[in-house]
XYZ file of C-alpha atoms in Angstrom:
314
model
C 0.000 0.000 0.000
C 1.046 3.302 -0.805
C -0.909 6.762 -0.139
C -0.455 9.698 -2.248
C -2.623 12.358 -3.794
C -4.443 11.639 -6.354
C -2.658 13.493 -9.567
C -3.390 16.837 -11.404
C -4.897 15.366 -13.807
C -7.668 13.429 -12.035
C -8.758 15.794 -9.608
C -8.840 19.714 -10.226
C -6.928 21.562 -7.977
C -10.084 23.850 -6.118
C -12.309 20.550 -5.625
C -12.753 17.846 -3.408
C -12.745 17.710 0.961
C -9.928 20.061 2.232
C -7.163 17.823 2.776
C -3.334 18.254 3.225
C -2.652 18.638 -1.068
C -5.156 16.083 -1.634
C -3.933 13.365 0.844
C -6.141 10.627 1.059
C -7.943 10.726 4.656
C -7.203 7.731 6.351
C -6.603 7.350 10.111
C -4.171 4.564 10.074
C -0.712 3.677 11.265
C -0.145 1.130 8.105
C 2.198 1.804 5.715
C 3.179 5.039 5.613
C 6.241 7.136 6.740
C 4.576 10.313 7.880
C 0.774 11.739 9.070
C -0.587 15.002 8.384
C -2.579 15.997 11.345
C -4.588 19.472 12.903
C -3.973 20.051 16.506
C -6.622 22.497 16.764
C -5.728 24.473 19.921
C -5.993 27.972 21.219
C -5.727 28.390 25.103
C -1.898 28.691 25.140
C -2.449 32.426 23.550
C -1.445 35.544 25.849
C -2.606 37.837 22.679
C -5.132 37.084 20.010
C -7.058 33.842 19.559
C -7.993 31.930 16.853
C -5.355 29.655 15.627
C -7.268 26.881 16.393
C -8.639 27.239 12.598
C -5.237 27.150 11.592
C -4.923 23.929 10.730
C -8.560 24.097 8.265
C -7.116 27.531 6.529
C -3.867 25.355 5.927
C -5.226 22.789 4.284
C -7.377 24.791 2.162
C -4.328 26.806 0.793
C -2.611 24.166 -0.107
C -5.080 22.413 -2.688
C -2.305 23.622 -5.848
C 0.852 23.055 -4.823
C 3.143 21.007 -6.970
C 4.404 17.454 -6.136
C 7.453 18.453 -7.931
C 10.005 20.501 -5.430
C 12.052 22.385 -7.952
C 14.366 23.301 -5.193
C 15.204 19.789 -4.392
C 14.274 18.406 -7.711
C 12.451 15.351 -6.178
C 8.493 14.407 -6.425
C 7.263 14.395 -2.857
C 5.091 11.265 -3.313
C 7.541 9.146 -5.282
C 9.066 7.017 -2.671
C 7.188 8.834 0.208
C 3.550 7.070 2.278
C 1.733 9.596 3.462
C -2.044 10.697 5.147
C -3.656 13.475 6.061
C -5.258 11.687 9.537
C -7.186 14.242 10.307
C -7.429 16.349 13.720
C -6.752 14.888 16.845
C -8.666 14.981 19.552
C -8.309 17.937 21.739
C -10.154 19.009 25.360
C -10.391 22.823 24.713
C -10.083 25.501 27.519
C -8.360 23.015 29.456
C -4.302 22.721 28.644
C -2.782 20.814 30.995
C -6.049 18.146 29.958
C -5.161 18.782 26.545
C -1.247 17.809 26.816
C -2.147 14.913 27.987
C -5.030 13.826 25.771
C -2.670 14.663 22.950
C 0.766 13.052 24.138
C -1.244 9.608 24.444
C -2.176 9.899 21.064
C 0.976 10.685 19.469
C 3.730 8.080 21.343
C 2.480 5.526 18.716
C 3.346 7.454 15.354
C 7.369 8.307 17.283
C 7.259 4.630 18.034
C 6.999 3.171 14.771
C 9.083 5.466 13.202
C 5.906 7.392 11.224
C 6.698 10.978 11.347
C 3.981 13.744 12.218
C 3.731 16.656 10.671
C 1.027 18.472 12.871
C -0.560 22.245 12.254
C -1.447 24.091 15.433
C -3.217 25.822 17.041
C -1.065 28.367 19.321
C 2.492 27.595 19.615
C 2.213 26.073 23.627
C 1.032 22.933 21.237
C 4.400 21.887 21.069
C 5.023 20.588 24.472
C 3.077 17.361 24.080
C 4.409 16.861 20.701
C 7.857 16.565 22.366
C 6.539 14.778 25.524
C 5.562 12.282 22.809
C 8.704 12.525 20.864
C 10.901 11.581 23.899
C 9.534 9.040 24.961
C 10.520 7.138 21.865
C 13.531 8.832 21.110
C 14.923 10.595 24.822
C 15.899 14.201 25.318
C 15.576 15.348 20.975
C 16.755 18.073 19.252
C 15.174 21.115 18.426
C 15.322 23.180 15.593
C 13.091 26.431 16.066
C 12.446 28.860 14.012
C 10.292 32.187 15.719
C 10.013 35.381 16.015
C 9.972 34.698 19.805
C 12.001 32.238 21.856
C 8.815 31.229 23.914
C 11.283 30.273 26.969
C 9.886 32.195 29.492
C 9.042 31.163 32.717
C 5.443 32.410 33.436
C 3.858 34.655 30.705
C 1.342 35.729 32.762
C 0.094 36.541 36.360
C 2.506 33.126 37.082
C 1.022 30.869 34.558
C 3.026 27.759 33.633
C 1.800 26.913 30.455
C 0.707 28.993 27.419
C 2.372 29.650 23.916
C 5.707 31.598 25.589
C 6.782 29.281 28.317
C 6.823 25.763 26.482
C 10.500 25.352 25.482
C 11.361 26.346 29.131
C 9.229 23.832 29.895
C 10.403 21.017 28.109
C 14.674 21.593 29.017
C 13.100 21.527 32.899
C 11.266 17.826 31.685
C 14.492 16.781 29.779
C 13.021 16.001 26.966
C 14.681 18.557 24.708
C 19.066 18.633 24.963
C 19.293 22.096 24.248
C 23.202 21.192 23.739
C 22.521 20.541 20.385
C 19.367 22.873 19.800
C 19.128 26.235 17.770
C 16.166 28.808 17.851
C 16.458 31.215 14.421
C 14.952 34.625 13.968
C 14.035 36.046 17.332
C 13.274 39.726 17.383
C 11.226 40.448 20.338
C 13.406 39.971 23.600
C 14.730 41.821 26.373
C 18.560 41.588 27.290
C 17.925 39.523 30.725
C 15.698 37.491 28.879
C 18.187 37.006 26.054
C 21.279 35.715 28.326
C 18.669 32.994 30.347
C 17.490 31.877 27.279
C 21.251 31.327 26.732
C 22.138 29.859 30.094
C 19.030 27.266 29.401
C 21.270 25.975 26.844
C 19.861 27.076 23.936
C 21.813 28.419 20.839
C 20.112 31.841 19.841
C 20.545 33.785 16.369
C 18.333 36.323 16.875
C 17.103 38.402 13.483
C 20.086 41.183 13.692
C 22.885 38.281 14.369
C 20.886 36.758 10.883
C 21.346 39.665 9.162
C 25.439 40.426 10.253
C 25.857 36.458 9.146
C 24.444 36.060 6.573
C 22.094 32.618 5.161
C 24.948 30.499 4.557
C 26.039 30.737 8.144
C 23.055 30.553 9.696
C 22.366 27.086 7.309
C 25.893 25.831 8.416
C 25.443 26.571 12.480
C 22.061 24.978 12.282
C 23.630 21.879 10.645
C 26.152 21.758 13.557
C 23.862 21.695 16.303
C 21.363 19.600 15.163
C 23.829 17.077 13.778
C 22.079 13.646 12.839
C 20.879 13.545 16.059
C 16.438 12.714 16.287
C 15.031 16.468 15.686
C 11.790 18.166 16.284
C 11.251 20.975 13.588
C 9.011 23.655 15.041
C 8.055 26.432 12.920
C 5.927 29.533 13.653
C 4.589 31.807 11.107
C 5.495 34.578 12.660
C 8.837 34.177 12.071
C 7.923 35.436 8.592
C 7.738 39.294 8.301
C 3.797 40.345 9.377
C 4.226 41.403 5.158
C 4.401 37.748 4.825
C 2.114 36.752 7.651
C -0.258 39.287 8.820
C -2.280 36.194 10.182
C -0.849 35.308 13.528
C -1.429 36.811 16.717
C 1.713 38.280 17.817
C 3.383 39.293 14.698
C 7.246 41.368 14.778
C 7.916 43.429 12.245
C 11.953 43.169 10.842
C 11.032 39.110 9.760
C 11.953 37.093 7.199
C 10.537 36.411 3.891
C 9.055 33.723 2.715
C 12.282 32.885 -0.136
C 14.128 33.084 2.875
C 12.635 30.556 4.827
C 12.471 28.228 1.883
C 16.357 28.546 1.283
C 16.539 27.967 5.596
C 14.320 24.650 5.209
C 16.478 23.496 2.175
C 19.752 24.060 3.629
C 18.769 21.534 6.320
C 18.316 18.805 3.951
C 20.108 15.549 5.883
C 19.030 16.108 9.028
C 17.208 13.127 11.023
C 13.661 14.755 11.576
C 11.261 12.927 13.290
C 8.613 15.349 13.513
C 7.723 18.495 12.863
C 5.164 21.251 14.161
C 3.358 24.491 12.084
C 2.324 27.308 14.097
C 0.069 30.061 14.619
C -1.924 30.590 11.439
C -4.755 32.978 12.576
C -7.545 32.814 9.486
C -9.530 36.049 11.300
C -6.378 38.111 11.058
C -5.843 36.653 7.035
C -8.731 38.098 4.740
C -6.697 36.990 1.954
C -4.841 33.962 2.512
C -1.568 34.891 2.586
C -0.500 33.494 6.069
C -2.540 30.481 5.475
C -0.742 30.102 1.754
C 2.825 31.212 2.730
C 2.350 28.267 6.070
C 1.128 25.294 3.312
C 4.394 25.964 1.636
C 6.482 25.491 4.499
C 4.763 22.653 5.270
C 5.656 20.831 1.494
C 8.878 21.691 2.512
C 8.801 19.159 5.646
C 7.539 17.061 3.044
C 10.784 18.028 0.999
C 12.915 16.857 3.582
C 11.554 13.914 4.241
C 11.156 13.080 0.658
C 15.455 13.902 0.062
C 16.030 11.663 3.357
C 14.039 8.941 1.652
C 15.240 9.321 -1.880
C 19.297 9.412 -0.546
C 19.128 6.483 2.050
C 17.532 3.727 -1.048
């Protein structure tokens, strides 16, 4: 069994249900190497709501994208199994419930090797995605890339968990090694907050050390740290410029374009991901798609990268 999209040519590109680039919904665990899924989650947010309909708005945007990466010359669905499974099954206004409704659900995919590729939701999503992670892999690695390094240590009147305290979070749990972690693109910091995100562990290239580096560099630290060591890929839109993104809660202007985070993703190519997480698409704040658009294009990238792991390890 293999599960692809059905091609071009049998399906136009504006019909059919709103799947992942016209995945065939299945919820199964059989045969295939990775699993679109929604994690359709809001409470985390200390700003603007509504990225729980992130995960429908991606979908939708990416009904006509190409199976052909020109970048990495590959067809995503050649040698690569893949579903959209769906949303999992969330307990809303309620995130401690949530973690662990949606931990138990995802230790089976880590387990058997499938790899999820999972639209939020607000960013404090990604703390059960690594709970799950580590417990089939241990401590993973963790490449970030944000406009904010979401490490603090109570976001609001002491709160534990929302979307800016998870990666704290998870080095207190052990279940990220921050020894061989990178976050990319932060631009909204104070100093303090800048030199404990340091002393956590973390390796920080904040959006003015980007722009004295250069790409190139930035590609070639990331590939350091991460090594081939298991790594979580967590992306949030907002580390696109708001020109890019306008539809995310907390956007920062001085971001990134889109070419740039394509060239980012690409440069990574090699590197053992097990799983990755998309962030922070806010349809309200997106009356014309671009967020939603500019996010389903990252997300064929994951796709790209696990398509050049598969294609160079046959």
């Amino acid at each position: 069994m293999h599960y692809k999209p059905a091609t071009d040519y049998e399906e136009a590109g504006f019909t059919g249900i709103r799947t992942f680039m016209h995945l065939p919904h299945v919820k199964t665990r059989e045969h295939i190497d990775y699993a679109i899924m929604g994690h359709a989650f809001d409470t985390g947010v200390t700003n603007a709501p509504g990225a729980r309909f992130g995960p429908e708005a991606i979908r939708s945007r990416s009904m006509r994208i190409s199976s052909y990466d020109a970048a990495f010359d590959i067809e995503l669905f050649e040698d690569l199994s893949g579903v959209d499974y769906g949303d999992l099954s969330i307990t809303p206004g309620f995130i401690e419930e949530n973690y662990e409704r949606v931990e138990e659900q995802l230790v089976p995919f880590f387990s058997n090797n499938i790899v999820p590729i999972i639209f939020g939701g607000d960013h404090s999503v990604s703390l059960p995605h690594l709970r799950a992670a580590a417990k089939a892999y241990g401590p993973v690695s963790l490449l970030h890339f944000d406009a904010h390094s979401d490490t603090w240590d109570s976001s609001f009147q002491g709160k534990k968990y929302t979307h800016a305290t998870m990666f704290r979070r998870a080095v207190e749990e052990g279940i990220v090694n921050t020894k061989t972690s990178i976050q990319i693109g932060m631009r909204q910091y104070s100093k303090q907050h800048l030199i404990d995100n340091r002393e956590l562990g973390y390796e920080v290239i904040t959006a003015l050390d980007f722009r004295e580096m250069g790409i190139k560099e930035v590609i070639k630290r990331a590939n350091q740290r991460i090594g081939h060591t298991p790594t979580f890929l967590t992306f949030d839109i907002d580390f696109l410029d708001p020109t890019y993104a306008p539809g995310t809660g907390t956007p920062e202007v001085g971001g990134f374009t889109n070419t740039e985070a394509f060239e980012l993703l690409r440069g990574v190519a090699g590197g053992n991901f097990i799983g990755f997480d998309l962030v922070e698409v806010l349809p309200d704040r997106d009356p014309a798609g671009t967020t939603a658009l500019n996010a389903a294009h990252v997300a064929a990238k994951f796709l790209a990268l696990l398509a050049y792991n598969k294609k160079h390890k046959s």
